[in-house]
GROMACS .gro file of C-alpha atoms in nm:
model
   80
    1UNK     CA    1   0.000   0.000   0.000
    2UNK     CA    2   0.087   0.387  -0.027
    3UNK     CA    3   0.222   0.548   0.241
    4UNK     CA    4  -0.039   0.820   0.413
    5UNK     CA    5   0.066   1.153   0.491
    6UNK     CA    6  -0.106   1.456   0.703
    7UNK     CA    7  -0.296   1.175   0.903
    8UNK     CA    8  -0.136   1.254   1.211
    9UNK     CA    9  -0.189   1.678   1.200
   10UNK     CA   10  -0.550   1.596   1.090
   11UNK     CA   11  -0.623   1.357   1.342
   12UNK     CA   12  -0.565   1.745   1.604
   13UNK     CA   13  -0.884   1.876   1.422
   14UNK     CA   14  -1.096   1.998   1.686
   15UNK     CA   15  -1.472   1.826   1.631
   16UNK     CA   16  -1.296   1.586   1.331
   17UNK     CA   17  -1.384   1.248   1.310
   18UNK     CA   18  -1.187   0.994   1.152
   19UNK     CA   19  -1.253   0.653   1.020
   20UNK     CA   20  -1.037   0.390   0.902
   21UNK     CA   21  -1.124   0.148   0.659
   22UNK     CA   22  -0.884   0.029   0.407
   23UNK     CA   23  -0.573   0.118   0.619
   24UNK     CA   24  -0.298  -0.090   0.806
   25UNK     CA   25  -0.011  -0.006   1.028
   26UNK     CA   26   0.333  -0.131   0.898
   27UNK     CA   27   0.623  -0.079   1.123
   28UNK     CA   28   0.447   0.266   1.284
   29UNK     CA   29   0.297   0.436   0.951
   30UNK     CA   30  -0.020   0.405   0.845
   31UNK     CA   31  -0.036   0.275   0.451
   32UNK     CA   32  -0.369   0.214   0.236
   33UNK     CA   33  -0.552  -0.124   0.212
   34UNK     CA   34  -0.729  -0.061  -0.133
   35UNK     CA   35  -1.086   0.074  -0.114
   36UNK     CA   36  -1.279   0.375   0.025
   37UNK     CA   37  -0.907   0.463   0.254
   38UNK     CA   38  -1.088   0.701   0.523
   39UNK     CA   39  -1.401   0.833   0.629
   40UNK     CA   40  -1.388   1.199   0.743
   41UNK     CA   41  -1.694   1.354   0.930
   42UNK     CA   42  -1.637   1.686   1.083
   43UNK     CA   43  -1.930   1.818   1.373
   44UNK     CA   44  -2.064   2.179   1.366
   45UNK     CA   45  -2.329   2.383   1.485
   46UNK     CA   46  -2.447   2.393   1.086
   47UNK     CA   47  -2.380   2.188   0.781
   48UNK     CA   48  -2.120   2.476   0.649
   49UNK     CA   49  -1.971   2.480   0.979
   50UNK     CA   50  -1.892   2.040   0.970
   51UNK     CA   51  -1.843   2.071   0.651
   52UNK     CA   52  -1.539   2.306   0.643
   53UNK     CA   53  -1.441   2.070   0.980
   54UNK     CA   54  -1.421   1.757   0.721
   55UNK     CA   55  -1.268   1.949   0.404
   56UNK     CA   56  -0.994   2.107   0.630
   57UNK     CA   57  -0.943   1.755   0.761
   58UNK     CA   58  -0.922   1.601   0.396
   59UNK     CA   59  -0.681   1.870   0.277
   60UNK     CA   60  -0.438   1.745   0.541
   61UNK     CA   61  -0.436   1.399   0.437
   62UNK     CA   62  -0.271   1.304   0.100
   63UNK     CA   63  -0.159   0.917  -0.041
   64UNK     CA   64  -0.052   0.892  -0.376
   65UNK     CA   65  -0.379   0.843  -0.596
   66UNK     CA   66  -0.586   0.971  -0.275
   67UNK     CA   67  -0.944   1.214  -0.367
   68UNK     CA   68  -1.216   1.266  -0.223
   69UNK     CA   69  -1.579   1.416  -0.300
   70UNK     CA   70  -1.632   1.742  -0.296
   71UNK     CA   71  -1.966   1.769  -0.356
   72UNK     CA   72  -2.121   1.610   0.005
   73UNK     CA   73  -2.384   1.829   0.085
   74UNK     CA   74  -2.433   2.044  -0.172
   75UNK     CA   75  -2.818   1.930  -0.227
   76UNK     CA   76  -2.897   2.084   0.175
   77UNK     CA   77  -2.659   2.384   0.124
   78UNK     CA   78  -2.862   2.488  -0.173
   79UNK     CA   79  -3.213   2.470  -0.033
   80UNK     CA   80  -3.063   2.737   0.230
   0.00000   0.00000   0.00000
């Protein structure tokens, strides 16, 4: 697997959540697994407010071939 990088500074995100899934731990770092890598969920007092919690969270994290979605929540932050 890839070697991930900017788990650790994420991971001191106030109200960030973070989920492993296709990870593993090889001799201290953490590497992917294949699959959907890491589940990010950032907690607000609003959906703009968790939602810059998560993005500022995935901008921190990057493994070679890593994305993610940017368009979670857009359908709620429209009707506003």
């Amino acid at each position: 697997g890839k070697e991930i990088f900017g788990l650790a500074a994420a991971e001191n995100i106030h109200n960030l959540l973070i989920f492993h899934a296709g990870t593993k731990s090889k001799r201290g770092k953490w590497r992917t697994a294949g699959g959907r890598v890491l589940n990010l969920v950032g907690l607000g007092s609003d959906l703009p407010a968790a939602l810059k919690v998560a993005y500022q969270g995935a901008n921190l994290i990057n493994f070679q071939g890593a994305y993610y979605r940017s368009d979670i929540g857009w359908r709620e932050l429209a009707r506003k």
